[in-house]
CSV table of C-alpha atoms in Angstrom, one decimal:
chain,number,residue,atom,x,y,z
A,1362,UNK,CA,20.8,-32.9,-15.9
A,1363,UNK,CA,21.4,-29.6,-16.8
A,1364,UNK,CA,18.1,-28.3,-16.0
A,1365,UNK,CA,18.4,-29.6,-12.7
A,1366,UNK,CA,21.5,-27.4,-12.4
A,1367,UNK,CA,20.1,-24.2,-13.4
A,1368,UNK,CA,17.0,-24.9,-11.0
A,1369,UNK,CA,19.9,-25.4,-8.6
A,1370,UNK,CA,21.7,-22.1,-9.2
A,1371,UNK,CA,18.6,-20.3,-9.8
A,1372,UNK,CA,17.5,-21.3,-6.0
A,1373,UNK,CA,21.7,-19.9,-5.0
A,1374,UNK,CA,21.2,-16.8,-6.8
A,1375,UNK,CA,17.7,-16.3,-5.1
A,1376,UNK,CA,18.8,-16.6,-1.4
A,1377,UNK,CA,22.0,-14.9,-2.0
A,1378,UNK,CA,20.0,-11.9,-3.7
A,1379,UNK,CA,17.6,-12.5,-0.5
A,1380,UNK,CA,20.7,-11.7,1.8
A,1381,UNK,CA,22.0,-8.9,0.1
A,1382,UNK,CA,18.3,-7.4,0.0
A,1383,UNK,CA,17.8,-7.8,3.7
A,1384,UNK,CA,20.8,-6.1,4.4
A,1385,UNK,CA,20.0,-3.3,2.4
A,1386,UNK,CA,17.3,-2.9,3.5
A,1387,UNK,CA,18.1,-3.0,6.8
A,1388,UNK,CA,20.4,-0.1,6.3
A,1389,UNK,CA,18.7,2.9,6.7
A,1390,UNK,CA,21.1,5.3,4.3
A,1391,UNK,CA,20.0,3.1,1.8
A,1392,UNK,CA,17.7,4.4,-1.1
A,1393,UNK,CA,14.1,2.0,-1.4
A,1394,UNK,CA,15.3,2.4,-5.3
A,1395,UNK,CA,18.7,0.5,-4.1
A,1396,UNK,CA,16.8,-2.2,-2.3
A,1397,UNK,CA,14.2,-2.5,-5.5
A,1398,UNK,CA,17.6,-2.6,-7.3
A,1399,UNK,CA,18.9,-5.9,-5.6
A,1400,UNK,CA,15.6,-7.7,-5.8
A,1401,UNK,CA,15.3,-6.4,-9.6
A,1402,UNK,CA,18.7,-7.9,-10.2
A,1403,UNK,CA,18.1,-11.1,-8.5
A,1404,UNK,CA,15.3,-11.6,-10.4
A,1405,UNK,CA,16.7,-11.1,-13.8
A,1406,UNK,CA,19.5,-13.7,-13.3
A,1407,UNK,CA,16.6,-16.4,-12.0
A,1408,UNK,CA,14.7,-15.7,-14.9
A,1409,UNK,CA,17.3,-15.9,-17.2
A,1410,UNK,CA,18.3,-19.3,-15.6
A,1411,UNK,CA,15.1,-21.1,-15.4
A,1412,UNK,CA,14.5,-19.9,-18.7
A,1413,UNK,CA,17.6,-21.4,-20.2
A,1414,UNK,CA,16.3,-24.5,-18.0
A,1415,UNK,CA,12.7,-24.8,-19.5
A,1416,UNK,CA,14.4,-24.3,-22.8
A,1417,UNK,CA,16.9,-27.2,-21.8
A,1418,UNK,CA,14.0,-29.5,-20.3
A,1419,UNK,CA,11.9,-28.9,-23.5
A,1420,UNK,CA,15.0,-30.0,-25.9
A,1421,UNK,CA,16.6,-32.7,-23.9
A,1422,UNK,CA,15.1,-36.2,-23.0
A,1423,UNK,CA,13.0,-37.5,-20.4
A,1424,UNK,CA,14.4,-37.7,-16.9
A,1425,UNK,CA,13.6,-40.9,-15.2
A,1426,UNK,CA,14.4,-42.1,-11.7
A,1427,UNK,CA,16.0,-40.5,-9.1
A,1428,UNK,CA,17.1,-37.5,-11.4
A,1429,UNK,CA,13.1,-37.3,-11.9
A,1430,UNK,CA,12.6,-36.8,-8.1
A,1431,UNK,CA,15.4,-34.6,-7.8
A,1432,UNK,CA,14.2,-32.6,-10.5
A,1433,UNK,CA,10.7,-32.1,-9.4
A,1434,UNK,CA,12.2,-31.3,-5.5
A,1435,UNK,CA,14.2,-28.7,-6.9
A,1436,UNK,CA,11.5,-27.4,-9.0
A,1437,UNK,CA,9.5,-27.2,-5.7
A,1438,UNK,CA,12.0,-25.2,-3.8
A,1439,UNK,CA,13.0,-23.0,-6.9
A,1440,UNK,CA,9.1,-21.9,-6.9
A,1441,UNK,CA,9.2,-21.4,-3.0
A,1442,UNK,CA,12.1,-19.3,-3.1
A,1443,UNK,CA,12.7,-17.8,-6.3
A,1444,UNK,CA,9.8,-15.7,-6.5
A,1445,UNK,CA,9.9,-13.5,-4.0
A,1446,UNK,CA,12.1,-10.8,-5.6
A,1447,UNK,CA,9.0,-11.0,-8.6
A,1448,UNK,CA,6.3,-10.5,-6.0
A,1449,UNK,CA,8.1,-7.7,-4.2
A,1450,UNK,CA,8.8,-6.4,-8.0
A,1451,UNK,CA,4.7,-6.5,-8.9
A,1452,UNK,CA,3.6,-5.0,-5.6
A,1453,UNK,CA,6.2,-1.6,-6.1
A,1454,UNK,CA,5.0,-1.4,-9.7
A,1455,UNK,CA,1.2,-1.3,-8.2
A,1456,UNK,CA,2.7,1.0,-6.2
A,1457,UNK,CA,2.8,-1.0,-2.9
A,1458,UNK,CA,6.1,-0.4,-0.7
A,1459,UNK,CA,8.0,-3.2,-0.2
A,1460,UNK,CA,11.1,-2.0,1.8
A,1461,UNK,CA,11.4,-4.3,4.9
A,1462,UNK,CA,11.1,-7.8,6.5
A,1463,UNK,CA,7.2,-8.3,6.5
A,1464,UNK,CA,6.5,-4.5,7.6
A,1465,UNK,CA,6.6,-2.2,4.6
A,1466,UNK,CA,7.7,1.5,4.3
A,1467,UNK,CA,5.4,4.4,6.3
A,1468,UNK,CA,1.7,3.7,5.2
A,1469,UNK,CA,-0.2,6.3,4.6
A,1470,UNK,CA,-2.2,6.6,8.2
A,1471,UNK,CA,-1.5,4.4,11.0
A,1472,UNK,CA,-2.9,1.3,8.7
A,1473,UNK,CA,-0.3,-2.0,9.5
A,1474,UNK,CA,0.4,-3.7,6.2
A,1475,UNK,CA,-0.5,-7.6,6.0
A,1476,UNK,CA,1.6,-9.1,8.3
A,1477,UNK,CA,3.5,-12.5,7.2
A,1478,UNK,CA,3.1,-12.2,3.7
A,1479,UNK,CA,6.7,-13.6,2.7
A,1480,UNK,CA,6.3,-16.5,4.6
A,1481,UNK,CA,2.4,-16.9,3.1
A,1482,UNK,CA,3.9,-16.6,-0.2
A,1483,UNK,CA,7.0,-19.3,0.0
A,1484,UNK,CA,4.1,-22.0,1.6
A,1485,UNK,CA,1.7,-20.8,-1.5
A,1486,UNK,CA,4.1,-21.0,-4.4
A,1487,UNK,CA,5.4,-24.3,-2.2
A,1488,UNK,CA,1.9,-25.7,-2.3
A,1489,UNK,CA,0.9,-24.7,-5.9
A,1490,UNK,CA,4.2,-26.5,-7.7
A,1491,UNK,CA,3.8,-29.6,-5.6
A,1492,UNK,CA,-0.1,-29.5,-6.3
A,1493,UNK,CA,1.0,-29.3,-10.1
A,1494,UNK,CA,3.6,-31.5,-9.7
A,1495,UNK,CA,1.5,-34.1,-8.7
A,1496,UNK,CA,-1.1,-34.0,-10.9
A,1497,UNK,CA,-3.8,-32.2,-8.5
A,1498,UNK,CA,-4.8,-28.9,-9.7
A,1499,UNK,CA,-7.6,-29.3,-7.4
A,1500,UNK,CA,-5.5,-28.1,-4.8
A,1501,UNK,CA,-4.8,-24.5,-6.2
A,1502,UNK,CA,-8.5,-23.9,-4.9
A,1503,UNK,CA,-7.6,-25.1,-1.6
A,1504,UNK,CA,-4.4,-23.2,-1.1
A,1505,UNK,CA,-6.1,-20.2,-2.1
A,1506,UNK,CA,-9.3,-20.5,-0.1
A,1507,UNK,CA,-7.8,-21.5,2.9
A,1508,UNK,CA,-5.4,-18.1,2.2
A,1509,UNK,CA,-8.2,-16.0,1.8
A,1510,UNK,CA,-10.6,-17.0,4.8
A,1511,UNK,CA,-7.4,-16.6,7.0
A,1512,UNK,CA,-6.9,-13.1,5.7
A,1513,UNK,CA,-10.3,-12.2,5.3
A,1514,UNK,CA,-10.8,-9.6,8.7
A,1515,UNK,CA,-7.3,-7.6,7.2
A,1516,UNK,CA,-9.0,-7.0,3.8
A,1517,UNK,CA,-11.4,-4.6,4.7
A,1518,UNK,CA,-8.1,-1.9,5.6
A,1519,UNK,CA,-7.2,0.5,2.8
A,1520,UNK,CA,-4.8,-0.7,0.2
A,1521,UNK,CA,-4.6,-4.1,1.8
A,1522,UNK,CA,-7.0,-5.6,-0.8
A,1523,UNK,CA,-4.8,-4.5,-3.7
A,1524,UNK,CA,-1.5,-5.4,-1.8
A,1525,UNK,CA,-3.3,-8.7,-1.5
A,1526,UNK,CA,-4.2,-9.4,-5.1
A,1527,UNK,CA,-1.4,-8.6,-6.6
A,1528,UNK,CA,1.0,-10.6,-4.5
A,1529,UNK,CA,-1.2,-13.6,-4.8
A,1530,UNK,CA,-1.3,-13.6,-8.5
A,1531,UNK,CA,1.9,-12.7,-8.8
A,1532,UNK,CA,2.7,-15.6,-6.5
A,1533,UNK,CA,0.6,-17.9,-7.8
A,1534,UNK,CA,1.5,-17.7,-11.6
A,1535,UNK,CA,5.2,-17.4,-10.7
A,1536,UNK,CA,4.6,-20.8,-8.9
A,1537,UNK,CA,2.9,-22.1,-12.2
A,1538,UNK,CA,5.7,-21.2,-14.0
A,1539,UNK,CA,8.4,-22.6,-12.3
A,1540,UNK,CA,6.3,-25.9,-11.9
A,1541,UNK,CA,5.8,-25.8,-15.9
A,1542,UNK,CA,9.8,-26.9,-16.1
A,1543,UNK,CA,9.2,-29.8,-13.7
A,1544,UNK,CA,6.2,-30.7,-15.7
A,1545,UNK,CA,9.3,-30.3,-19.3
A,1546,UNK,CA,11.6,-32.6,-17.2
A,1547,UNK,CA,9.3,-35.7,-16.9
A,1548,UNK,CA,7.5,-34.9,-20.2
């Protein structure tokens, strides 16, 4: 039970983080180091709450039941929504900006930057915790094909391959993570 409560707060503290970050960044006297700052506190407090839950699903007993389901739904969603401070994290330490919503700082040039890409990631780390969750790795392969076809023509830009691998790995693991405490729960 009380790893379903720190998934719970973890999924609070990431869309309260989210706010705050969209607001600054939406404010333009603001410093990119002050918006980095929000997502880089954000993230610390999720990852020190779904570490303390993996720690609690590893010690406690099995769930069973409805507290099962409820676990593994708010496993689901923590993934989805939790790791988008991480991801923006990994892509400004590969040197990616990251300031605003889907459009990032000037680019060098008149190159966009991948378009979408925060709501690609929440469906990704969605689909790669429920694939876990229910037993079909298989899927991972999917989710990632069927990313990569549809971003295949924006690739070929500078700096949009990089900006590309990095955020799915980063995406993609975080998602494994996260999935690994709904695995502790039933386990």
């Amino acid at each position: 039970m009380i790893t379903i409560i720190l998934l719970a707060a973890a999924i609070v503290v990431a869309v309260g983080g989210s706010a705050l970050r969209s607001r600054r960044a939406a404010d333009q006297t603001a410093s990119d180091t002050s918006v980095l700052m929000v997502d880089f506190a954000s993230a610390s407090i999720v990852v020190i709450l779904l570490i303390a839950g993996a720690i609690e699903a590893t010690v406690a007993d099995e769930v069973v039941g409805a507290e099962l389901v409820a676990g593994a739904v708010l496993t689901v969603i923590a993934a989805a929504v939790t790791g988008s401070s991480v991801v923006r994290l990994v892509l400004a330490a590969g040197g990616i900006p990251t300031r605003a919503d889907n459009h990032d700082d000037a680019q060098s040039g008149d190159v966009p930057p991948l378009r979408g890409g925060r709501i690609i990631g929440v469906l990704e780390r969605t689909g790669v915790a429920a694939c876990l969750l229910l037993g079909w790795p298989e899927g991972i392969p999917v989710i990632l094909a069927v990313k990569s076809l549809a971003r295949f023509s924006e690739l070929r830009a500078p700096h949009a391959s990089e900006q590309f691998i990095l955020g799915t790995f980063a995406s993609v693991l975080w998602s494994c993570a996260v999935a690994g405490i709904g695995y502790l729960l039933g386990t």
